[in-house]
mmCIF file of C-alpha atoms in Angstrom:
data_model
loop_
_atom_site.group_PDB
_atom_site.id
_atom_site.type_symbol
_atom_site.label_atom_id
_atom_site.label_comp_id
_atom_site.label_asym_id
_atom_site.label_seq_id
_atom_site.Cartn_x
_atom_site.Cartn_y
_atom_site.Cartn_z
ATOM 1 C CA UNK M 173 -49.036 196.568 -109.051
ATOM 2 C CA UNK M 174 -46.550 194.697 -106.840
ATOM 3 C CA UNK M 175 -44.956 196.204 -103.743
ATOM 4 C CA UNK M 176 -41.447 195.520 -105.087
ATOM 5 C CA UNK M 177 -42.230 197.452 -108.259
ATOM 6 C CA UNK M 178 -43.704 200.386 -106.334
ATOM 7 C CA UNK M 179 -40.869 200.562 -103.814
ATOM 8 C CA UNK M 180 -38.215 200.315 -106.508
ATOM 9 C CA UNK M 181 -39.742 203.200 -108.453
ATOM 10 C CA UNK M 182 -40.190 205.392 -105.382
ATOM 11 C CA UNK M 183 -36.775 204.519 -103.986
ATOM 12 C CA UNK M 184 -35.044 205.331 -107.243
ATOM 13 C CA UNK M 185 -36.791 208.707 -107.483
ATOM 14 C CA UNK M 186 -35.211 209.628 -104.166
ATOM 15 C CA UNK M 187 -31.839 207.950 -104.682
ATOM 16 C CA UNK M 188 -30.967 209.000 -108.244
ATOM 17 C CA UNK M 189 -27.744 211.035 -107.854
ATOM 18 C CA UNK M 190 -29.052 213.938 -109.940
ATOM 19 C CA UNK M 191 -32.290 214.093 -107.938
ATOM 20 C CA UNK M 192 -30.467 213.649 -104.646
ATOM 21 C CA UNK M 193 -28.228 216.634 -105.382
ATOM 22 C CA UNK M 194 -31.290 218.762 -106.107
ATOM 23 C CA UNK M 195 -32.921 217.601 -102.871
ATOM 24 C CA UNK M 196 -29.777 218.690 -101.026
ATOM 25 C CA UNK M 197 -30.035 222.128 -102.615
ATOM 26 C CA UNK M 198 -33.664 222.394 -101.520
ATOM 27 C CA UNK M 199 -32.655 221.434 -97.983
ATOM 28 C CA UNK M 200 -29.872 224.013 -98.118
ATOM 29 C CA UNK M 201 -32.294 226.781 -99.062
ATOM 30 C CA UNK M 202 -34.784 225.651 -96.408
ATOM 31 C CA UNK M 203 -32.079 225.582 -93.736
ATOM 32 C CA UNK M 204 -30.870 229.066 -94.659
ATOM 33 C CA UNK M 205 -34.428 230.414 -94.560
ATOM 34 C CA UNK M 206 -34.744 228.931 -91.068
ATOM 35 C CA UNK M 207 -31.492 230.704 -90.128
ATOM 36 C CA UNK M 208 -29.637 227.390 -89.798
ATOM 37 C CA UNK M 209 -26.651 228.845 -91.594
ATOM 38 C CA UNK M 210 -24.097 226.128 -90.883
ATOM 39 C CA UNK M 211 -26.499 223.317 -91.799
ATOM 40 C CA UNK M 212 -27.525 225.144 -94.944
ATOM 41 C CA UNK M 213 -23.925 225.649 -96.010
ATOM 42 C CA UNK M 214 -23.142 221.963 -95.454
ATOM 43 C CA UNK M 215 -26.055 220.912 -97.654
ATOM 44 C CA UNK M 216 -25.092 223.491 -100.282
ATOM 45 C CA UNK M 217 -21.479 222.317 -100.390
ATOM 46 C CA UNK M 218 -22.512 218.659 -100.663
ATOM 47 C CA UNK M 219 -24.977 219.421 -103.449
ATOM 48 C CA UNK M 220 -22.458 221.506 -105.378
ATOM 49 C CA UNK M 221 -19.755 218.874 -104.978
ATOM 50 C CA UNK M 222 -22.134 216.192 -106.213
ATOM 51 C CA UNK M 223 -23.299 218.163 -109.220
ATOM 52 C CA UNK M 224 -19.774 219.211 -110.188
ATOM 53 C CA UNK M 225 -18.146 215.879 -109.393
ATOM 54 C CA UNK M 226 -20.633 213.622 -111.128
ATOM 55 C CA UNK M 227 -21.456 216.176 -113.816
ATOM 56 C CA UNK M 228 -17.980 216.943 -115.149
ATOM 57 C CA UNK M 229 -15.661 214.199 -113.879
ATOM 58 C CA UNK M 230 -15.339 210.684 -115.386
ATOM 59 C CA UNK M 231 -16.871 209.142 -112.245
ATOM 60 C CA UNK M 232 -19.891 207.982 -114.234
ATOM 61 C CA UNK M 233 -17.649 206.226 -116.751
ATOM 62 C CA UNK M 234 -15.911 204.284 -113.997
ATOM 63 C CA UNK M 235 -19.251 203.240 -112.528
ATOM 64 C CA UNK M 236 -20.551 202.202 -115.934
ATOM 65 C CA UNK M 237 -17.530 200.354 -117.329
ATOM 66 C CA UNK M 238 -17.632 197.189 -115.147
ATOM 67 C CA UNK M 239 -21.284 196.704 -116.069
ATOM 68 C CA UNK M 240 -20.628 197.044 -119.786
ATOM 69 C CA UNK M 241 -17.547 194.826 -119.813
ATOM 70 C CA UNK M 242 -19.084 191.964 -117.822
ATOM 71 C CA UNK M 243 -20.379 190.159 -120.919
ATOM 72 C CA UNK M 244 -18.292 190.283 -124.110
ATOM 73 C CA UNK M 245 -19.756 191.154 -127.514
ATOM 74 C CA UNK M 246 -21.424 188.244 -129.278
ATOM 75 C CA UNK M 247 -19.316 186.485 -131.894
ATOM 76 C CA UNK M 248 -21.056 184.093 -134.252
ATOM 77 C CA UNK M 249 -19.565 180.610 -134.164
ATOM 78 C CA UNK M 250 -21.626 178.947 -136.861
ATOM 79 C CA UNK M 251 -24.007 177.314 -134.409
ATOM 80 C CA UNK M 252 -27.709 177.766 -135.155
ATOM 81 C CA UNK M 253 -29.782 180.280 -133.214
ATOM 82 C CA UNK M 254 -33.275 179.113 -132.296
ATOM 83 C CA UNK M 255 -34.614 182.387 -130.985
ATOM 84 C CA UNK M 256 -33.862 186.044 -130.314
ATOM 85 C CA UNK M 257 -35.298 188.070 -127.443
ATOM 86 C CA UNK M 258 -35.216 191.850 -127.308
ATOM 87 C CA UNK M 259 -36.029 193.546 -124.018
ATOM 88 C CA UNK M 260 -38.100 196.713 -124.087
ATOM 89 C CA UNK M 261 -36.658 200.057 -123.111
ATOM 90 C CA UNK M 262 -35.653 201.568 -126.447
ATOM 91 C CA UNK M 263 -39.109 202.842 -127.338
ATOM 92 C CA UNK M 264 -40.957 205.983 -126.219
ATOM 93 C CA UNK M 265 -44.561 204.695 -126.249
ATOM 94 C CA UNK M 266 -46.428 207.883 -125.421
ATOM 95 C CA UNK M 267 -44.790 209.837 -128.265
ATOM 96 C CA UNK M 268 -45.010 206.976 -130.773
ATOM 97 C CA UNK M 269 -48.676 206.223 -130.168
ATOM 98 C CA UNK M 270 -49.917 209.809 -129.879
ATOM 99 C CA UNK M 271 -48.012 211.063 -132.924
ATOM 100 C CA UNK M 272 -48.082 207.850 -134.914
ATOM 101 C CA UNK M 273 -44.352 207.963 -135.602
ATOM 102 C CA UNK M 274 -41.330 206.000 -134.448
ATOM 103 C CA UNK M 275 -39.840 207.449 -131.271
ATOM 104 C CA UNK M 276 -36.737 205.856 -129.771
ATOM 105 C CA UNK M 277 -34.373 206.871 -126.991
ATOM 106 C CA UNK M 278 -30.650 206.330 -126.350
ATOM 107 C CA UNK M 279 -31.141 202.553 -126.436
ATOM 108 C CA UNK M 280 -32.240 202.535 -130.095
ATOM 109 C CA UNK M 281 -29.400 200.120 -130.928
ATOM 110 C CA UNK M 282 -31.559 197.366 -129.463
ATOM 111 C CA UNK M 283 -34.005 197.747 -132.346
ATOM 112 C CA UNK M 284 -31.259 197.902 -134.968
ATOM 113 C CA UNK M 285 -29.475 194.840 -133.579
ATOM 114 C CA UNK M 286 -32.719 192.882 -133.256
ATOM 115 C CA UNK M 287 -33.619 193.582 -136.884
ATOM 116 C CA UNK M 288 -30.115 192.685 -138.077
ATOM 117 C CA UNK M 289 -30.196 189.402 -136.165
ATOM 118 C CA UNK M 290 -33.645 188.613 -137.554
ATOM 119 C CA UNK M 291 -32.240 188.889 -141.065
ATOM 120 C CA UNK M 292 -29.095 186.963 -140.143
ATOM 121 C CA UNK M 293 -31.094 184.095 -138.624
ATOM 122 C CA UNK M 294 -34.289 183.928 -140.711
ATOM 123 C CA UNK M 295 -35.453 180.682 -139.061
ATOM 124 C CA UNK M 296 -35.141 182.011 -135.510
ATOM 125 C CA UNK M 297 -38.181 182.823 -133.402
ATOM 126 C CA UNK M 298 -38.401 186.506 -132.504
ATOM 127 C CA UNK M 299 -39.683 187.790 -129.166
ATOM 128 C CA UNK M 300 -40.135 191.338 -127.914
ATOM 129 C CA UNK M 301 -40.540 191.438 -124.136
ATOM 130 C CA UNK M 302 -41.867 194.580 -122.534
ATOM 131 C CA UNK M 303 -45.150 195.902 -121.218
ATOM 132 C CA UNK M 304 -45.199 199.234 -119.422
ATOM 133 C CA UNK M 305 -42.653 200.338 -116.859
ATOM 134 C CA UNK M 306 -44.727 203.309 -115.753
ATOM 135 C CA UNK M 307 -46.917 203.828 -112.699
ATOM 136 C CA UNK M 308 -49.853 204.824 -114.890
ATOM 137 C CA UNK M 309 -51.172 201.604 -116.397
ATOM 138 C CA UNK M 310 -53.224 203.607 -118.913
ATOM 139 C CA UNK M 311 -50.043 204.716 -120.686
ATOM 140 C CA UNK M 312 -49.448 203.253 -124.163
ATOM 141 C CA UNK M 313 -47.797 199.833 -124.058
ATOM 142 C CA UNK M 314 -44.272 199.313 -125.347
ATOM 143 C CA UNK M 315 -45.210 196.847 -128.068
ATOM 144 C CA UNK M 316 -47.600 199.346 -129.654
ATOM 145 C CA UNK M 317 -44.680 201.710 -130.134
ATOM 146 C CA UNK M 318 -41.997 199.214 -131.050
ATOM 147 C CA UNK M 319 -44.081 197.845 -133.928
ATOM 148 C CA UNK M 320 -43.622 201.191 -135.669
ATOM 149 C CA UNK M 321 -39.863 200.991 -135.174
ATOM 150 C CA UNK M 322 -39.702 197.413 -136.449
ATOM 151 C CA UNK M 323 -41.627 198.373 -139.576
ATOM 152 C CA UNK M 324 -39.313 201.323 -140.205
ATOM 153 C CA UNK M 325 -36.217 199.102 -140.144
ATOM 154 C CA UNK M 326 -37.797 196.588 -142.501
ATOM 155 C CA UNK M 327 -38.697 193.875 -140.002
ATOM 156 C CA UNK M 328 -41.897 191.903 -140.543
ATOM 157 C CA UNK M 329 -43.871 192.832 -137.426
ATOM 158 C CA UNK M 330 -46.044 189.729 -137.742
ATOM 159 C CA UNK M 331 -42.983 187.540 -137.313
ATOM 160 C CA UNK M 332 -42.437 188.867 -133.785
ATOM 161 C CA UNK M 333 -44.074 187.368 -130.689
ATOM 162 C CA UNK M 334 -44.996 190.171 -128.276
ATOM 163 C CA UNK M 335 -44.842 189.659 -124.516
ATOM 164 C CA UNK M 336 -46.878 192.481 -123.009
ATOM 165 C CA UNK M 337 -47.342 191.676 -119.309
ATOM 166 C CA UNK M 338 -43.919 192.448 -117.844
ATOM 167 C CA UNK M 339 -43.114 195.689 -116.021
ATOM 168 C CA UNK M 340 -39.494 195.091 -115.038
ATOM 169 C CA UNK M 341 -36.535 192.876 -115.912
ATOM 170 C CA UNK M 342 -37.484 190.055 -113.557
ATOM 171 C CA UNK M 343 -40.950 189.913 -115.099
ATOM 172 C CA UNK M 344 -39.389 189.980 -118.583
ATOM 173 C CA UNK M 345 -37.754 186.653 -117.794
ATOM 174 C CA UNK M 346 -40.778 185.086 -116.094
ATOM 175 C CA UNK M 347 -43.331 186.127 -118.694
ATOM 176 C CA UNK M 348 -41.116 185.365 -121.694
ATOM 177 C CA UNK M 349 -40.445 181.852 -120.438
ATOM 178 C CA UNK M 350 -44.179 181.292 -119.946
ATOM 179 C CA UNK M 351 -44.931 182.620 -123.400
ATOM 180 C CA UNK M 352 -42.518 180.559 -125.474
ATOM 181 C CA UNK M 353 -41.720 177.519 -123.273
ATOM 182 C CA UNK M 354 -38.121 177.041 -124.466
ATOM 183 C CA UNK M 355 -36.906 173.517 -125.144
ATOM 184 C CA UNK M 356 -33.701 172.338 -123.402
ATOM 185 C CA UNK M 357 -30.771 172.625 -125.773
ATOM 186 C CA UNK M 358 -32.189 175.528 -127.758
ATOM 187 C CA UNK M 359 -29.972 178.553 -128.235
ATOM 188 C CA UNK M 360 -31.573 181.905 -127.546
ATOM 189 C CA UNK M 361 -29.905 185.312 -127.880
ATOM 190 C CA UNK M 362 -30.810 188.122 -125.491
ATOM 191 C CA UNK M 363 -30.565 191.663 -126.851
ATOM 192 C CA UNK M 364 -30.365 194.491 -124.335
ATOM 193 C CA UNK M 365 -28.046 197.321 -123.314
ATOM 194 C CA UNK M 366 -24.580 196.201 -122.257
ATOM 195 C CA UNK M 367 -24.883 197.840 -118.822
ATOM 196 C CA UNK M 368 -28.185 196.035 -118.271
ATOM 197 C CA UNK M 369 -26.949 192.623 -119.399
ATOM 198 C CA UNK M 370 -25.682 191.255 -116.028
ATOM 199 C CA UNK M 371 -29.029 191.785 -114.315
ATOM 200 C CA UNK M 372 -30.997 190.584 -117.347
ATOM 201 C CA UNK M 373 -28.954 187.396 -117.720
ATOM 202 C CA UNK M 374 -29.313 186.763 -113.996
ATOM 203 C CA UNK M 375 -33.098 187.041 -114.200
ATOM 204 C CA UNK M 376 -33.314 184.544 -117.053
ATOM 205 C CA UNK M 377 -30.998 182.120 -115.257
ATOM 206 C CA UNK M 378 -33.113 182.369 -112.125
ATOM 207 C CA UNK M 379 -36.211 181.152 -113.994
ATOM 208 C CA UNK M 380 -34.305 178.323 -115.673
ATOM 209 C CA UNK M 381 -34.053 179.892 -119.112
ATOM 210 C CA UNK M 382 -30.383 180.046 -120.201
ATOM 211 C CA UNK M 383 -29.740 182.692 -122.854
ATOM 212 C CA UNK M 384 -26.686 183.985 -124.699
ATOM 213 C CA UNK M 385 -25.820 187.647 -124.249
ATOM 214 C CA UNK M 386 -25.933 190.006 -127.215
ATOM 215 C CA UNK M 387 -24.978 193.333 -125.602
ATOM 216 C CA UNK M 388 -25.559 196.612 -127.445
ATOM 217 C CA UNK M 389 -25.981 200.308 -126.603
ATOM 218 C CA UNK M 390 -22.556 200.945 -125.079
ATOM 219 C CA UNK M 391 -22.141 204.258 -123.225
ATOM 220 C CA UNK M 392 -18.364 204.226 -122.628
ATOM 221 C CA UNK M 393 -15.404 203.998 -125.024
ATOM 222 C CA UNK M 394 -13.861 201.012 -123.252
ATOM 223 C CA UNK M 395 -11.775 200.306 -120.133
ATOM 224 C CA UNK M 396 -8.736 202.167 -121.459
ATOM 225 C CA UNK M 397 -10.593 205.367 -122.276
ATOM 226 C CA UNK M 398 -12.582 206.345 -119.219
ATOM 227 C CA UNK M 399 -10.787 209.503 -118.097
ATOM 228 C CA UNK M 400 -12.390 212.047 -120.394
ATOM 229 C CA UNK M 401 -14.356 214.824 -118.717
ATOM 230 C CA UNK M 402 -17.894 215.736 -119.677
ATOM 231 C CA UNK M 403 -18.568 219.091 -121.292
ATOM 232 C CA UNK M 404 -22.119 219.239 -119.980
ATOM 233 C CA UNK M 405 -23.196 218.571 -116.413
ATOM 234 C CA UNK M 406 -26.309 216.837 -117.727
ATOM 235 C CA UNK M 407 -24.213 214.312 -119.685
ATOM 236 C CA UNK M 408 -22.153 213.278 -116.682
ATOM 237 C CA UNK M 409 -25.168 213.100 -114.408
ATOM 238 C CA UNK M 410 -27.070 211.012 -116.946
ATOM 239 C CA UNK M 411 -24.439 208.279 -117.211
ATOM 240 C CA UNK M 412 -23.971 208.362 -113.432
ATOM 241 C CA UNK M 413 -27.701 207.963 -112.851
ATOM 242 C CA UNK M 414 -27.883 205.021 -115.251
ATOM 243 C CA UNK M 415 -24.900 203.244 -113.701
ATOM 244 C CA UNK M 416 -25.984 203.807 -110.095
ATOM 245 C CA UNK M 417 -29.496 202.632 -110.911
ATOM 246 C CA UNK M 418 -28.099 199.432 -112.389
ATOM 247 C CA UNK M 419 -25.813 198.736 -109.417
ATOM 248 C CA UNK M 420 -28.707 199.341 -107.034
ATOM 249 C CA UNK M 421 -30.883 197.087 -109.180
ATOM 250 C CA UNK M 422 -28.342 194.279 -108.948
ATOM 251 C CA UNK M 423 -28.273 194.596 -105.174
ATOM 252 C CA UNK M 424 -32.052 194.708 -104.831
ATOM 253 C CA UNK M 425 -32.603 191.806 -107.220
ATOM 254 C CA UNK M 426 -30.023 189.643 -105.471
ATOM 255 C CA UNK M 427 -31.416 190.450 -102.021
ATOM 256 C CA UNK M 428 -34.948 189.595 -103.171
ATOM 257 C CA UNK M 429 -33.959 186.349 -104.910
ATOM 258 C CA UNK M 430 -34.565 187.570 -108.445
ATOM 259 C CA UNK M 431 -31.023 186.811 -109.609
ATOM 260 C CA UNK M 432 -28.790 183.928 -108.439
ATOM 261 C CA UNK M 433 -25.609 185.992 -108.015
ATOM 262 C CA UNK M 434 -24.867 189.563 -106.992
ATOM 263 C CA UNK M 435 -23.009 190.265 -110.236
ATOM 264 C CA UNK M 436 -23.836 187.573 -112.821
ATOM 265 C CA UNK M 437 -20.975 186.638 -115.122
ATOM 266 C CA UNK M 438 -20.568 184.565 -118.294
ATOM 267 C CA UNK M 439 -20.669 180.854 -117.647
ATOM 268 C CA UNK M 440 -17.467 178.888 -118.323
ATOM 269 C CA UNK M 441 -17.298 177.483 -121.824
ATOM 270 C CA UNK M 442 -18.179 173.805 -122.040
ATOM 271 C CA UNK M 443 -15.228 171.506 -122.710
#
């Protein structure tokens, strides 16, 4: 297990806004028990402001929107598609494998889009890239779970090439390129969540594997409709956590040379 992987997991556990607010509350209680009343009140106010602000306000939408809008939706132009890559993250391996049923999370659109594209481009190669993103390497692997989902949506599971070594987005790109050895001039589509697309595209560019974005799994209604408040604190905190994690990921990947630009963008159309 690489040091970058370990540090990123540990760092995110501490830095996730929802977790950080809870840590502040714990510090507030500890300070009050130690009779540090002013310090305890400061921590309590900060924690409450964070939970209320990120939980109910549209702050999470504004953090998420630039990520989702960076790459436009894919529009077919009649050109052939040689291959389609779906990144893991939609499956819930432990539930799927233990119960023997399909278990997907909020990113289930990845599976639906992948299956639809497979039918739309029957000659295209199909690749699922994703091993295990967990600390515990004994946990069920993603491809064991996603096979069940593919079968349920009518996709021939034997048609899919499974990349099972990667543990993060950078490794998705490295291991997928090794597995399929793309030929210059081929057109490959990359299916992943819209908010994740900038970092994913950057990783594939860094390893010399140009791909075309096929963003799915949108979490906001669009740039003109970001001001709605959340009715549940958990909903606002969830979208905030996801967006902050992605922005931090972009920074960490750029600083460590895993993506060529801080905020990868679509390449100019060839003339």
